[in-house]
């Protein structure tokens, strides 16, 4: 194992970095799915087109989808309502480990496409948000794109 001196910058990894890489590798091996990232140019009032200035990539990450809920903020008169209104939906995410992120030539951006090639019908998702962490990994917030006839 490698150790870094506190405050030292450079290629040395800390013990925590080594542990994070091992855990990320185990998670990827157990739950990882292959997906294709395709860079796209997004502009208002126009259909998204391929972004030829950025290179696409085949990546392995962890896809998750589950229920999401958001409170509907609005006015209510005192105790006139016994509960609040909530909107229930689904939240889809794709997590990329730090090692995968470092191997990318171009960082994913809002509007890019992610195709889950191993799933039935190879669903295509648009990236609605890209959340980096301080550990170097990325969580991509996804929106399912409708099929066009």
Coordinates of C-alpha atoms in Angstrom, one line a residue:
X1 CA 0.0 0.0 0.0
X2 CA 1.1 3.5 -0.7
X3 CA 1.0 6.3 1.8
X4 CA 1.0 10.1 1.1
X5 CA 2.4 12.8 3.3
X6 CA -0.3 15.2 4.5
X7 CA -0.5 18.1 2.1
X8 CA 1.7 16.5 -0.5
X9 CA 0.5 16.7 -4.1
X10 CA 1.4 14.4 -6.8
X11 CA 0.8 10.9 -8.1
X12 CA 0.9 9.2 -4.7
X13 CA -2.4 7.8 -3.6
X14 CA -3.5 7.7 0.0
X15 CA -4.6 4.6 1.9
X16 CA -8.2 5.9 1.6
X17 CA -7.8 6.3 -2.2
X18 CA -6.7 2.7 -2.4
X19 CA -9.6 1.5 -0.4
X20 CA -12.0 3.6 -2.5
X21 CA -10.7 2.1 -5.7
X22 CA -11.1 -1.5 -4.3
X23 CA -14.6 -0.8 -3.1
X24 CA -15.6 0.9 -6.4
X25 CA -14.1 -2.1 -8.3
X26 CA -16.1 -4.5 -6.2
X27 CA -19.4 -2.5 -6.7
X28 CA -18.7 -2.3 -10.4
X29 CA -18.1 -6.0 -10.7
X30 CA -21.3 -6.9 -8.8
X31 CA -23.7 -4.3 -10.2
X32 CA -22.0 -2.7 -13.2
X33 CA -23.7 -2.4 -16.6
X34 CA -22.2 -1.4 -19.9
X35 CA -23.5 1.8 -21.4
X36 CA -22.5 4.0 -24.3
X37 CA -22.1 7.8 -23.7
X38 CA -22.7 9.9 -26.8
X39 CA -21.9 13.6 -26.6
X40 CA -24.6 15.9 -28.0
X41 CA -25.0 19.6 -28.6
X42 CA -28.0 21.1 -26.8
X43 CA -29.6 24.4 -27.8
X44 CA -32.9 25.8 -27.1
X45 CA -35.7 25.1 -29.6
X46 CA -33.5 22.7 -31.6
X47 CA -33.2 18.9 -31.7
X48 CA -30.1 17.6 -30.0
X49 CA -27.3 16.7 -32.5
X50 CA -24.1 14.7 -32.1
X51 CA -21.2 16.8 -30.7
X52 CA -18.3 16.0 -33.0
X53 CA -15.9 18.0 -30.9
X54 CA -16.1 15.5 -28.0
X55 CA -15.4 11.8 -28.2
X56 CA -18.0 9.3 -27.0
X57 CA -17.2 6.3 -24.8
X58 CA -18.3 2.8 -23.7
X59 CA -18.4 2.8 -19.9
X60 CA -19.3 0.5 -17.1
X61 CA -21.3 2.0 -14.3
X62 CA -24.1 1.3 -11.8
X63 CA -27.7 2.1 -13.0
X64 CA -30.4 2.6 -10.4
X65 CA -34.0 3.7 -10.7
X66 CA -36.4 4.2 -7.9
X67 CA -39.3 6.2 -6.6
X68 CA -38.8 9.9 -6.0
X69 CA -41.1 12.3 -4.3
X70 CA -41.2 16.1 -4.2
X71 CA -43.5 18.3 -2.0
X72 CA -45.6 20.7 -3.9
X73 CA -45.1 24.1 -2.3
X74 CA -48.1 26.3 -2.3
X75 CA -50.5 28.1 -0.1
X76 CA -52.8 26.5 2.4
X77 CA -54.9 28.2 5.0
X78 CA -53.8 27.1 8.5
X79 CA -55.1 23.6 9.3
X80 CA -57.5 23.5 6.3
X81 CA -55.5 20.7 4.8
X82 CA -54.4 17.7 6.9
X83 CA -51.5 16.9 4.7
X84 CA -49.4 18.4 1.9
X85 CA -49.6 17.6 -1.8
X86 CA -46.7 15.5 -3.2
X87 CA -45.7 14.7 -6.7
X88 CA -44.4 11.1 -7.0
X89 CA -42.2 10.1 -9.9
X90 CA -39.1 8.0 -10.7
X91 CA -35.5 9.0 -10.4
X92 CA -32.9 7.3 -12.6
X93 CA -29.1 7.6 -12.0
X94 CA -26.0 6.2 -13.5
X95 CA -22.9 6.2 -11.3
X96 CA -19.3 6.2 -12.7
X97 CA -16.4 5.3 -10.5
X98 CA -13.4 7.7 -10.3
X99 CA -11.2 5.3 -12.3
X100 CA -13.8 5.3 -15.1
X101 CA -14.1 9.1 -15.0
X102 CA -10.4 9.5 -15.3
X103 CA -10.3 7.3 -18.4
X104 CA -12.8 9.4 -20.3
X105 CA -11.4 11.8 -22.9
X106 CA -14.4 14.2 -22.5
X107 CA -16.4 14.7 -19.4
X108 CA -20.2 14.0 -19.8
X109 CA -22.3 17.1 -20.0
X110 CA -26.0 17.9 -19.6
X111 CA -27.9 16.9 -22.7
X112 CA -25.5 14.0 -23.6
X113 CA -27.1 10.6 -24.3
X114 CA -26.5 7.4 -22.4
X115 CA -27.7 4.1 -23.9
X116 CA -28.0 1.0 -21.7
X117 CA -26.9 -1.6 -24.2
X118 CA -27.5 -4.6 -22.0
X119 CA -31.2 -3.9 -21.2
X120 CA -34.1 -4.9 -23.3
X121 CA -34.7 -2.4 -26.1
X122 CA -31.5 -0.6 -25.3
X123 CA -33.2 2.4 -23.6
X124 CA -31.7 5.9 -24.3
X125 CA -31.5 8.4 -21.5
X126 CA -30.6 12.1 -21.6
X127 CA -28.3 13.5 -18.9
X128 CA -30.2 16.1 -17.1
X129 CA -27.6 16.8 -14.4
X130 CA -24.0 15.7 -13.8
X131 CA -22.9 15.6 -10.1
X132 CA -19.2 15.2 -9.4
X133 CA -18.1 14.2 -5.9
X134 CA -14.9 15.2 -4.1
X135 CA -13.7 11.6 -4.6
X136 CA -13.6 12.0 -8.5
X137 CA -16.7 9.9 -9.3
X138 CA -19.7 11.1 -11.1
X139 CA -23.5 10.6 -10.7
X140 CA -25.4 11.2 -13.8
X141 CA -29.1 12.1 -13.3
X142 CA -31.1 10.7 -16.2
X143 CA -34.3 11.3 -18.0
X144 CA -35.7 8.6 -20.3
X145 CA -36.1 9.7 -23.9
X146 CA -39.2 8.8 -25.7
X147 CA -38.9 6.7 -28.8
X148 CA -39.5 8.6 -32.0
X149 CA -41.5 6.8 -34.7

